[in-house]
Coordinates of C-alpha atoms in Angstrom, one line a residue:
Chain A
M1 CA 189.6 121.3 130.8
T2 CA 191.2 119.5 133.8
D3 CA 195.2 119.6 133.6
T4 CA 196.2 115.8 135.1
T5 CA 199.4 116.2 133.3
E6 CA 202.4 115.9 136.3
G7 CA 203.2 119.4 137.8
T8 CA 206.7 119.6 139.6
D9 CA 207.2 120.2 143.5
A10 CA 209.6 122.7 145.0
Q11 CA 210.7 119.7 147.0
D12 CA 211.9 118.2 144.2
R13 CA 215.4 117.3 143.8
L14 CA 216.8 118.5 141.3
S15 CA 219.5 116.3 138.2
P16 CA 222.7 117.1 137.4
L17 CA 221.3 117.8 133.9
H18 CA 218.4 120.3 134.8
D19 CA 220.1 123.3 133.4
E20 CA 220.4 121.1 129.8
H21 CA 216.9 120.2 129.9
V22 CA 215.6 123.0 130.5
A23 CA 217.7 124.7 127.4
L24 CA 215.8 121.6 125.4
G25 CA 212.8 122.8 126.3
A26 CA 211.7 120.4 127.9
A27 CA 208.3 119.7 129.6
L28 CA 208.9 118.6 133.5
T29 CA 207.9 116.7 135.9
S30 CA 208.2 114.9 139.6
F31 CA 209.1 111.8 139.6
G32 CA 210.4 110.1 143.4
G33 CA 211.2 112.8 144.1
W34 CA 213.5 114.3 141.5
Q35 CA 212.0 116.6 138.9
M36 CA 213.0 114.9 135.2
P37 CA 211.9 115.9 131.9
L38 CA 208.6 114.3 130.7
R39 CA 209.4 114.6 127.1
Y40 CA 211.0 117.3 125.4
G41 CA 208.7 117.6 122.8
S42 CA 206.3 114.6 121.2
D43 CA 207.2 111.4 122.8
I44 CA 205.5 109.6 120.5
A45 CA 208.2 110.3 118.9
E46 CA 210.5 110.0 120.9
H47 CA 209.9 106.2 121.7
T48 CA 209.7 106.0 117.5
A49 CA 213.4 107.6 117.8
V50 CA 214.6 104.5 120.3
R51 CA 213.1 102.1 118.4
A52 CA 213.9 103.4 114.5
A53 CA 217.8 105.0 115.6
A54 CA 218.5 105.5 119.4
G55 CA 217.1 107.7 122.3
L56 CA 219.4 109.7 125.6
F57 CA 217.8 109.1 129.0
D58 CA 218.6 111.5 131.8
L59 CA 218.8 108.7 134.5
S60 CA 220.0 110.8 137.8
H61 CA 217.1 110.3 139.7
M62 CA 218.0 106.2 140.1
G63 CA 219.9 105.3 143.5
E64 CA 222.8 104.5 143.1
I65 CA 224.1 103.0 146.4
E66 CA 227.9 101.4 147.0
V67 CA 228.7 97.9 149.0
S68 CA 232.0 97.0 149.2
G69 CA 234.6 95.1 151.4
P70 CA 235.6 91.2 151.5
Q71 CA 232.3 90.2 152.4
A72 CA 230.2 92.7 150.3
A73 CA 229.3 89.4 148.1
A74 CA 227.4 87.7 151.7
A75 CA 226.0 91.1 152.9
L76 CA 224.1 91.0 149.6
D77 CA 223.5 87.3 149.3
H78 CA 222.4 87.9 153.5
A79 CA 220.1 91.4 152.3
L80 CA 218.7 90.5 148.7
V81 CA 216.1 87.3 147.2
G82 CA 219.6 86.9 145.2
N83 CA 222.5 85.1 144.7
L84 CA 225.0 87.7 144.3
T85 CA 228.2 85.4 144.9
A86 CA 227.5 83.9 142.3
V87 CA 227.8 86.9 139.9
T88 CA 231.2 87.3 138.3
P89 CA 232.8 90.3 138.5
G90 CA 232.1 92.2 135.9
R91 CA 228.7 91.4 135.1
A92 CA 225.0 92.3 136.7
R93 CA 222.0 91.1 137.9
Y94 CA 218.2 92.3 138.1
T95 CA 217.2 91.1 141.5
M96 CA 214.7 92.3 144.1
I97 CA 215.0 93.8 148.1
C98 CA 212.3 91.7 150.5
A99 CA 210.4 93.0 153.4
E100 CA 210.6 89.7 156.3
D101 CA 207.5 89.1 155.1
G102 CA 208.4 88.9 151.7
S103 CA 207.3 92.0 150.3
V104 CA 208.6 93.5 147.3
L105 CA 210.4 96.6 148.7
D106 CA 212.4 97.5 145.3
D107 CA 213.5 95.6 142.4
L108 CA 217.4 96.6 141.7
V109 CA 219.8 96.3 139.1
V110 CA 223.2 95.4 140.9
Y111 CA 226.3 95.7 139.0
R112 CA 229.5 93.6 140.3
K113 CA 232.4 95.8 139.5
A114 CA 235.1 93.9 141.2
D115 CA 235.2 91.0 143.5
D116 CA 234.2 93.0 147.3
V117 CA 233.0 95.8 145.3
F118 CA 228.7 96.1 143.8
M119 CA 226.9 99.0 142.8
V120 CA 223.1 98.0 143.7
V121 CA 221.0 100.7 141.5
A122 CA 217.6 101.3 142.7
N123 CA 214.2 103.1 142.1
A124 CA 214.4 106.8 143.0
G125 CA 211.6 106.8 144.8
N126 CA 213.0 103.6 147.1
A127 CA 216.2 104.4 147.1
P128 CA 215.8 105.7 150.4
L129 CA 214.3 103.1 151.9
V130 CA 216.9 100.3 150.1
T131 CA 219.9 102.2 151.5
R132 CA 218.4 102.1 155.1
E133 CA 217.9 98.6 154.6
L134 CA 221.1 97.8 153.2
D135 CA 222.7 99.5 155.5
A136 CA 220.9 97.8 158.3
R137 CA 221.2 94.0 156.9
A138 CA 225.2 94.9 156.2
E139 CA 225.3 94.7 160.1
G140 CA 227.8 92.0 161.2
F141 CA 229.4 91.5 157.7
D142 CA 232.4 93.4 157.0
A143 CA 231.1 95.1 154.2
T144 CA 230.3 99.2 154.0
V145 CA 227.7 100.6 152.0
T146 CA 227.8 104.0 150.9
D147 CA 225.0 106.0 148.8
Q148 CA 226.8 107.3 145.9
A149 CA 223.3 108.9 144.7
A150 CA 224.1 112.5 145.1
E151 CA 227.5 111.8 143.6
T152 CA 226.9 110.3 140.3
A153 CA 224.1 110.7 137.1
L154 CA 223.3 108.1 135.2
V155 CA 222.6 108.9 131.2
A156 CA 221.3 106.1 129.0
V157 CA 222.0 105.6 125.1
Q158 CA 219.2 103.3 124.3
G159 CA 218.3 102.5 119.9
P160 CA 219.4 99.8 117.7
R161 CA 222.3 103.1 117.0
A162 CA 223.6 103.2 121.2
A163 CA 226.5 101.1 119.9
E164 CA 227.7 102.8 117.3
I165 CA 227.0 106.2 119.2
V166 CA 229.3 104.9 122.6
V167 CA 231.7 103.2 120.8
G168 CA 232.4 105.9 118.4
L169 CA 233.1 108.2 122.0
T170 CA 234.9 105.8 123.4
A171 CA 239.1 106.2 124.6
A172 CA 240.6 103.6 121.8
D173 CA 242.1 100.7 124.3
D174 CA 238.7 101.4 126.0
V175 CA 237.0 100.1 122.7
P176 CA 237.2 96.6 122.4
A177 CA 235.7 95.9 126.2
V178 CA 232.6 98.6 125.5
R179 CA 232.0 97.2 121.8
D180 CA 232.0 93.8 122.7
M181 CA 230.4 93.9 126.4
K182 CA 227.4 91.5 126.3
Y183 CA 224.0 92.2 127.8
Y184 CA 224.0 92.4 131.4
A185 CA 227.7 93.5 131.6
G186 CA 230.1 96.2 132.8
A187 CA 232.9 97.8 132.8
P188 CA 235.3 100.7 133.4
A189 CA 235.6 103.0 130.2
S190 CA 236.6 106.6 128.9
V191 CA 233.4 107.9 127.0
A192 CA 234.0 111.6 125.3
G193 CA 237.3 111.9 127.9
I194 CA 235.1 111.3 130.0
D195 CA 235.3 108.1 133.4
A196 CA 232.1 106.5 133.4
F197 CA 230.9 102.6 134.3
V198 CA 229.4 101.6 131.4
A199 CA 226.8 98.8 131.4
R200 CA 225.0 97.1 128.2
T201 CA 221.4 97.5 130.4
G202 CA 218.5 99.2 129.7
Y203 CA 214.5 99.7 130.0
T204 CA 213.2 100.0 126.4
G205 CA 213.3 96.5 125.0
E206 CA 216.3 97.9 122.6
D207 CA 220.0 97.4 122.8
G208 CA 221.6 100.1 124.9
F209 CA 224.4 101.7 127.3
E210 CA 223.9 103.2 130.7
L211 CA 226.4 105.4 131.5
F212 CA 227.2 106.1 135.3
V213 CA 229.9 109.4 135.7
D214 CA 230.6 111.9 138.2
A215 CA 227.6 114.6 138.6
A216 CA 229.6 117.3 138.0
Q217 CA 230.6 115.7 134.5
A218 CA 226.8 114.7 133.8
P219 CA 226.5 118.0 131.1
A220 CA 230.2 117.1 129.1
L221 CA 228.7 113.8 129.0
W222 CA 225.2 115.0 127.9
R223 CA 226.2 117.0 124.9
A224 CA 229.0 114.7 123.5
V225 CA 226.1 112.0 123.0
L226 CA 223.6 114.5 121.9
A227 CA 226.5 115.8 118.8
A228 CA 227.6 113.0 117.8
G229 CA 223.9 111.1 118.0
T230 CA 222.0 113.7 116.7
P231 CA 223.4 112.7 112.7
L232 CA 222.5 109.3 113.3
G233 CA 218.7 110.4 114.8
L234 CA 219.6 110.0 118.1
V235 CA 217.0 112.2 120.4
P236 CA 216.9 113.0 124.2
A237 CA 213.8 111.5 125.1
G238 CA 211.6 111.9 128.9
L239 CA 210.1 109.6 131.4
S240 CA 207.0 109.6 128.7
A241 CA 208.9 107.6 126.3
R242 CA 210.9 105.2 129.1
D243 CA 207.3 103.9 130.2
S244 CA 206.2 103.6 126.8
L245 CA 208.9 101.4 125.7
R246 CA 209.3 99.3 128.9
L247 CA 205.4 98.9 128.7
E248 CA 205.8 97.6 125.2
A249 CA 209.2 95.4 126.4
G250 CA 206.9 94.0 129.2
M251 CA 208.7 95.5 131.5
P252 CA 208.0 95.7 135.5
L253 CA 208.0 99.3 136.8
Y254 CA 207.0 99.7 140.7
G255 CA 204.6 100.8 141.8
H256 CA 202.6 99.3 138.8
E257 CA 203.6 95.5 138.9
L258 CA 205.0 95.5 141.2
D259 CA 204.5 97.3 145.1
A260 CA 204.9 96.1 148.8
T261 CA 202.1 94.4 148.9
L262 CA 203.1 91.5 146.7
T263 CA 205.7 89.2 146.5
P264 CA 207.8 88.1 143.8
Y265 CA 205.8 85.5 143.6
A266 CA 202.6 86.7 143.0
A267 CA 204.3 88.8 140.6
G268 CA 205.1 86.2 138.5
L269 CA 208.6 86.7 139.2
G270 CA 209.2 84.1 141.4
R271 CA 212.4 83.3 138.9
V272 CA 214.5 85.6 140.5
V273 CA 214.3 84.0 144.6
K274 CA 216.9 81.9 145.2
L275 CA 215.6 79.4 147.7
D276 CA 218.6 77.3 147.2
K277 CA 221.2 79.6 147.6
T278 CA 223.8 78.1 150.5
D279 CA 226.0 79.6 152.8
A280 CA 230.0 78.5 152.4
D281 CA 229.4 75.1 154.9
G282 CA 226.2 74.4 151.8
A283 CA 223.5 74.8 154.3
P284 CA 220.2 77.2 153.3
L285 CA 221.2 80.6 153.2
P286 CA 218.8 82.7 156.3
F287 CA 218.4 85.7 153.9
V288 CA 216.0 88.5 155.0
G289 CA 211.9 87.6 153.9
R290 CA 213.5 83.7 153.1
A291 CA 211.2 82.4 155.7
A292 CA 208.1 84.1 154.2
L293 CA 208.6 83.2 150.4
E294 CA 208.9 79.8 151.8
A295 CA 205.7 79.4 152.8
R296 CA 203.9 81.5 150.2
K297 CA 206.1 80.2 147.5
A298 CA 203.1 77.4 146.8
S299 CA 200.2 79.4 148.4
D300 CA 200.6 83.2 146.5
P301 CA 200.0 83.1 143.0
A302 CA 196.5 83.5 142.9
R303 CA 196.8 86.2 140.3
V304 CA 198.7 86.8 136.9
L305 CA 200.1 89.4 135.1
V306 CA 198.9 89.6 131.6
G307 CA 199.3 91.5 128.5
L308 CA 196.2 92.8 127.1
R309 CA 195.8 94.0 123.6
G310 CA 193.2 96.2 122.9
A311 CA 190.4 96.2 120.0
G312 CA 189.3 99.2 120.0
R313 CA 191.1 103.0 120.7
R314 CA 190.9 103.8 124.0
P315 CA 194.0 102.6 126.2
A316 CA 193.3 101.4 129.3
R317 CA 194.9 102.6 132.2
A318 CA 196.6 102.1 135.6
G319 CA 194.0 101.4 138.4
Y320 CA 190.8 100.2 135.5
D321 CA 188.9 96.9 136.0
V322 CA 189.4 93.9 134.2
L323 CA 186.1 91.8 133.8
V324 CA 184.4 89.7 132.0
P325 CA 182.1 89.9 128.8
G326 CA 178.2 89.5 130.5
M327 CA 179.7 89.2 134.1
E328 CA 179.4 92.7 136.7
F329 CA 182.6 91.4 139.5
P330 CA 186.1 92.6 138.5
L331 CA 188.4 89.7 137.5
G332 CA 191.5 92.1 137.7
R333 CA 193.0 95.2 137.2
V334 CA 194.9 96.6 135.3
T335 CA 198.5 98.2 136.4
S336 CA 199.9 100.0 133.2
G337 CA 198.6 100.8 129.8
V338 CA 199.2 103.1 126.8
P339 CA 198.9 103.5 123.0
S340 CA 201.7 102.3 122.1
P341 CA 203.4 103.8 119.8
T342 CA 204.5 101.1 117.8
L343 CA 202.4 98.8 117.2
G344 CA 199.3 101.4 116.7
Y345 CA 196.8 99.7 119.2
P346 CA 196.8 100.2 123.1
I347 CA 198.4 97.9 125.2
A348 CA 198.4 97.3 129.1
M349 CA 199.5 95.2 131.6
A350 CA 197.4 93.4 134.5
Y351 CA 197.0 91.2 137.2
V352 CA 193.9 89.2 136.2
T353 CA 192.4 85.6 137.7
P354 CA 194.1 82.1 136.9
E355 CA 190.6 81.4 134.9
I356 CA 190.9 84.7 132.8
S357 CA 195.2 83.3 132.1
A358 CA 195.0 82.8 128.8
E359 CA 196.2 83.8 125.8
G360 CA 193.4 84.8 123.8
T361 CA 191.0 85.0 126.8
Q362 CA 188.5 87.5 125.5
V363 CA 188.3 90.4 128.1
E364 CA 186.7 94.0 128.4
V365 CA 188.2 96.6 130.5
D366 CA 186.3 99.2 131.8
V367 CA 187.4 102.5 131.0
R368 CA 185.5 105.1 132.7
G369 CA 182.2 103.6 132.8
R370 CA 182.5 102.4 128.9
R371 CA 183.4 98.5 128.8
E372 CA 186.1 98.2 125.7
P373 CA 187.4 94.5 124.8
F374 CA 191.0 93.5 125.3
V375 CA 192.5 90.3 124.4
V376 CA 194.9 88.2 127.0
V377 CA 198.5 88.4 125.0
A378 CA 201.5 86.8 125.4
L379 CA 204.3 89.4 126.9
P380 CA 206.4 90.7 125.7
F381 CA 204.4 93.4 123.9
Y382 CA 207.3 93.8 121.3
T383 CA 210.9 92.1 120.7
R384 CA 213.4 93.6 118.5
T385 CA 214.7 92.0 115.6
Chain B
M1 CA 203.8 130.4 120.0
S2 CA 202.4 133.6 118.8
N3 CA 199.2 132.7 117.9
A4 CA 198.8 130.9 121.8
F5 CA 196.3 133.6 122.5
P6 CA 194.6 134.5 119.5
E7 CA 192.4 138.2 120.4
N8 CA 188.9 137.1 118.6
L9 CA 188.3 134.1 120.8
Q10 CA 187.1 133.9 124.2
Y11 CA 188.7 131.7 126.7
T12 CA 187.7 129.4 129.8
N13 CA 189.5 128.5 132.9
E14 CA 189.0 125.1 131.9
H15 CA 191.2 125.9 128.6
E16 CA 188.7 125.9 126.5
W17 CA 187.9 128.5 123.7
L18 CA 185.3 129.3 121.6
D19 CA 184.3 132.0 118.9
G20 CA 181.4 134.4 119.2
S21 CA 179.9 133.0 115.7
S22 CA 176.6 131.4 115.9
P23 CA 176.3 127.9 116.2
A24 CA 179.4 128.5 118.1
V25 CA 182.9 126.7 117.6
V26 CA 184.3 125.2 120.7
G27 CA 187.6 124.1 121.1
I28 CA 190.6 123.8 123.8
T29 CA 193.5 126.3 124.4
A30 CA 197.3 125.6 122.8
N31 CA 198.1 125.7 126.1
A32 CA 196.2 122.7 127.2
A33 CA 197.0 121.1 124.1
E34 CA 200.7 121.5 124.5
A35 CA 200.3 120.5 128.9
L36 CA 198.4 117.5 127.2
G37 CA 201.3 116.3 125.0
D38 CA 200.6 113.7 121.9
L39 CA 196.9 113.0 122.2
V40 CA 195.8 109.7 121.1
Y41 CA 191.6 109.6 121.4
L42 CA 189.0 111.9 121.1
E43 CA 185.3 111.2 122.4
L44 CA 183.0 113.9 121.2
P45 CA 178.7 114.0 121.9
E46 CA 177.0 113.4 119.1
V47 CA 175.0 116.1 117.2
G48 CA 171.7 116.6 118.8
T49 CA 173.3 116.5 122.8
A50 CA 172.5 119.0 124.6
V51 CA 175.3 120.8 126.2
T52 CA 175.1 122.3 129.5
A53 CA 178.2 125.1 130.7
G54 CA 180.3 124.4 133.0
E55 CA 179.6 120.6 132.2
V56 CA 181.3 117.7 130.9
F57 CA 181.2 117.0 127.3
G58 CA 183.7 115.1 126.3
E59 CA 187.3 113.4 127.1
I60 CA 190.4 114.0 125.3
E61 CA 193.8 111.3 126.2
S62 CA 197.4 111.9 125.3
T63 CA 199.8 109.4 125.7
K64 CA 199.9 110.0 129.7
S65 CA 196.9 111.1 130.8
V66 CA 193.2 111.9 130.8
S67 CA 191.3 114.6 131.1
E68 CA 187.7 115.8 130.9
L69 CA 186.4 118.8 128.6
Y70 CA 183.6 121.3 130.5
S71 CA 181.5 123.3 127.9
P72 CA 182.1 126.6 127.9
V73 CA 178.2 127.1 127.1
T74 CA 174.8 125.5 127.2
G75 CA 173.2 124.7 124.1
T76 CA 172.6 121.9 121.4
V77 CA 175.3 120.3 119.8
V78 CA 175.1 120.5 115.9
E79 CA 178.4 119.9 114.4
V80 CA 181.0 117.6 115.5
N81 CA 184.9 117.5 114.4
Q82 CA 185.0 113.8 112.8
A83 CA 188.9 114.7 111.1
A84 CA 189.6 115.2 114.7
V85 CA 187.9 112.1 116.3
D86 CA 190.2 110.4 113.5
S87 CA 193.2 112.3 114.3
P88 CA 192.9 113.3 117.1
E89 CA 196.8 114.7 116.6
T90 CA 195.4 117.7 114.5
V91 CA 193.7 119.1 117.7
G92 CA 197.6 119.4 119.5
N93 CA 198.5 120.8 115.7
D94 CA 196.0 122.9 114.8
P95 CA 194.0 124.2 117.9
Y96 CA 192.4 127.2 116.9
G97 CA 191.8 126.3 113.3
D98 CA 191.4 122.5 112.2
G99 CA 191.2 120.5 115.6
W100 CA 188.1 122.3 116.6
L101 CA 185.7 120.1 118.7
V102 CA 181.7 121.2 117.8
K103 CA 179.7 124.2 117.2
V104 CA 176.5 124.8 119.5
D105 CA 173.8 126.2 118.9
V106 CA 174.4 128.3 121.9
T107 CA 171.6 129.4 124.8
E108 CA 174.1 130.9 127.1
V109 CA 177.0 131.5 127.5
G110 CA 179.1 129.9 131.0
P111 CA 181.7 132.6 132.4
V112 CA 184.5 133.5 130.1
L113 CA 187.4 135.6 129.7
T114 CA 189.2 137.9 127.2
A115 CA 192.5 136.8 125.8
A116 CA 194.4 138.8 128.1
E117 CA 192.5 137.5 130.6
Y118 CA 193.3 134.3 130.2
E119 CA 196.8 135.0 129.5
A120 CA 197.2 136.2 133.2
F121 CA 195.5 133.0 134.0
V122 CA 198.1 130.6 133.1
G123 CA 200.5 133.0 134.4
A124 CA 202.3 133.1 130.0

C-alpha cells in the first residue's frame, strides 16, 4: 500500500500549541510551512462534534499583520480590492489582495480594531508574501505595517455550543460585548483571565469565535477552553475536519478554489471587488489591480464555481476532470472534494463551463479512470438551522 | 497498540499483511490504517481475478487521501470481504480480524517481512 497521508517537514514552524497537540496524540501534517494537527483521533468524529456541539481549533499558522496609523484605512483601500474605509471599528470584512494583473494573491479577513488600527489575517502559506506586499503598498501613506504572526496565537471555538463555552470563560465586564457580538465583529475581552481579541468569525459554517492571544498565553487558553468545553461536547479538531467543514459550508480555500491564475471574477467572488470605491475627493480610487480588474470584469468568467453531489460512494478529489456523459473532452475540474460527514454523500466544488453550470445538470467525474455520476447543486451544501 | 504486529502474520513494505493459510487471507496493517485515518471507500477485485505480487489489486480511501493496495501474493482471488466494502470503517477498527480484505489461492508469495522486520521497517 502506498501511504499518501501528508507528512511533516523538518523546516516547518511549530505552533505555540505544539506541545498540547503532541500530548493529545495528534497526527501532525505540514501545512503552509507549519506543522499543524491533521486530526486528534477520528476526523469524522471531530467534524460531527463541531456540527453537534463544538470544536477547538489551533489556527496559529494563520498570519496576522497589523496596519496602523492615521492613513491605515487609506493604505488598505489602495492595497486591497475591498473598501476598508467603510468598515466600522469593531467589525470585520472578507476581502482579497490582488496583483497588478488582477490575479488573487490571497483571500483575507480584515478586522478594524480601532479607527487607525487594522488586523489583516492571511493564509499561512501566503502570509510572507502578503506582508511584503502590504509593506510595499503602504509606502507613501502614514501607516505602519507590522508582522505579528510570530507572537500571535489563534484559537477557534466553533459550533452551536461555542458561545456558551466562550461566554462562560469571559470576564464579567466583557460578557455583554462577547455574548451580543454580531457575526464578523470583534472586540478585546478577557477570556479565562487572558487578554484576547475575540471575533465572531470562522470557517466551519457554524456559529463560533476566533480568539487572538499572545503566543505565550495560548497553552493556558487552550487548556481552559478544553476544560470548560469538554462537558458540553467540545473536542479538539484538526485541519482535516476544518477542511470538510468549510467545504460543506461552500467556503473557498486558497490553493483550491482560489489561486494566482484567477481573478476574483473568475472565482465567482467578484462581489469583493469594490470598483466604486473613491478617494476623499470622490474620484475613483486607484487600488492595486484596478485597471486589470475593470478590463477583466466582463470578459473573465468563462467558468463557474459549482457544487457537485455524488450519486455513488466514491468521492471526487481536487484535480479530477468533470465531463458530460458520452463526451470525452472535460468541461471542468474539481477543486475540492470529500465524503460529506454531515450529508452522507460525496460533495465537491468544481470550476465548470457555463453550459453545464445550471443546478440539476447531470455530469460525471473521472475518478481515477472510472466515471462516477454527479449532479450540479447549489452552494453551500450545508447551512446551519 | 498492543496488537500492532501479530507474530503469526507476514508483512510487506507496502503495509499489507497475509497469513500462512491456504487460501491466504490478506489485509492492511494497523499501522497503515492508523496513518490513513477514517476509511470511507474500499475497492476490491472480484472473485476469480488474478492478482500479482507487488501489483495493485485495489484501492482504499480515507476522508483525506486515496491509497492503492498492492498484492503481497500472486494467485487468484477466491473470496472478497463484502462486509468491509459495505462498511470500510471495519478495516480501521479491526485490520487483522473483521477488516480483512481478500482471500487468495496463492501460487507464489512475494517478498515478505516478519513481524519484527516490519516493526523495524515502520520505525515503531
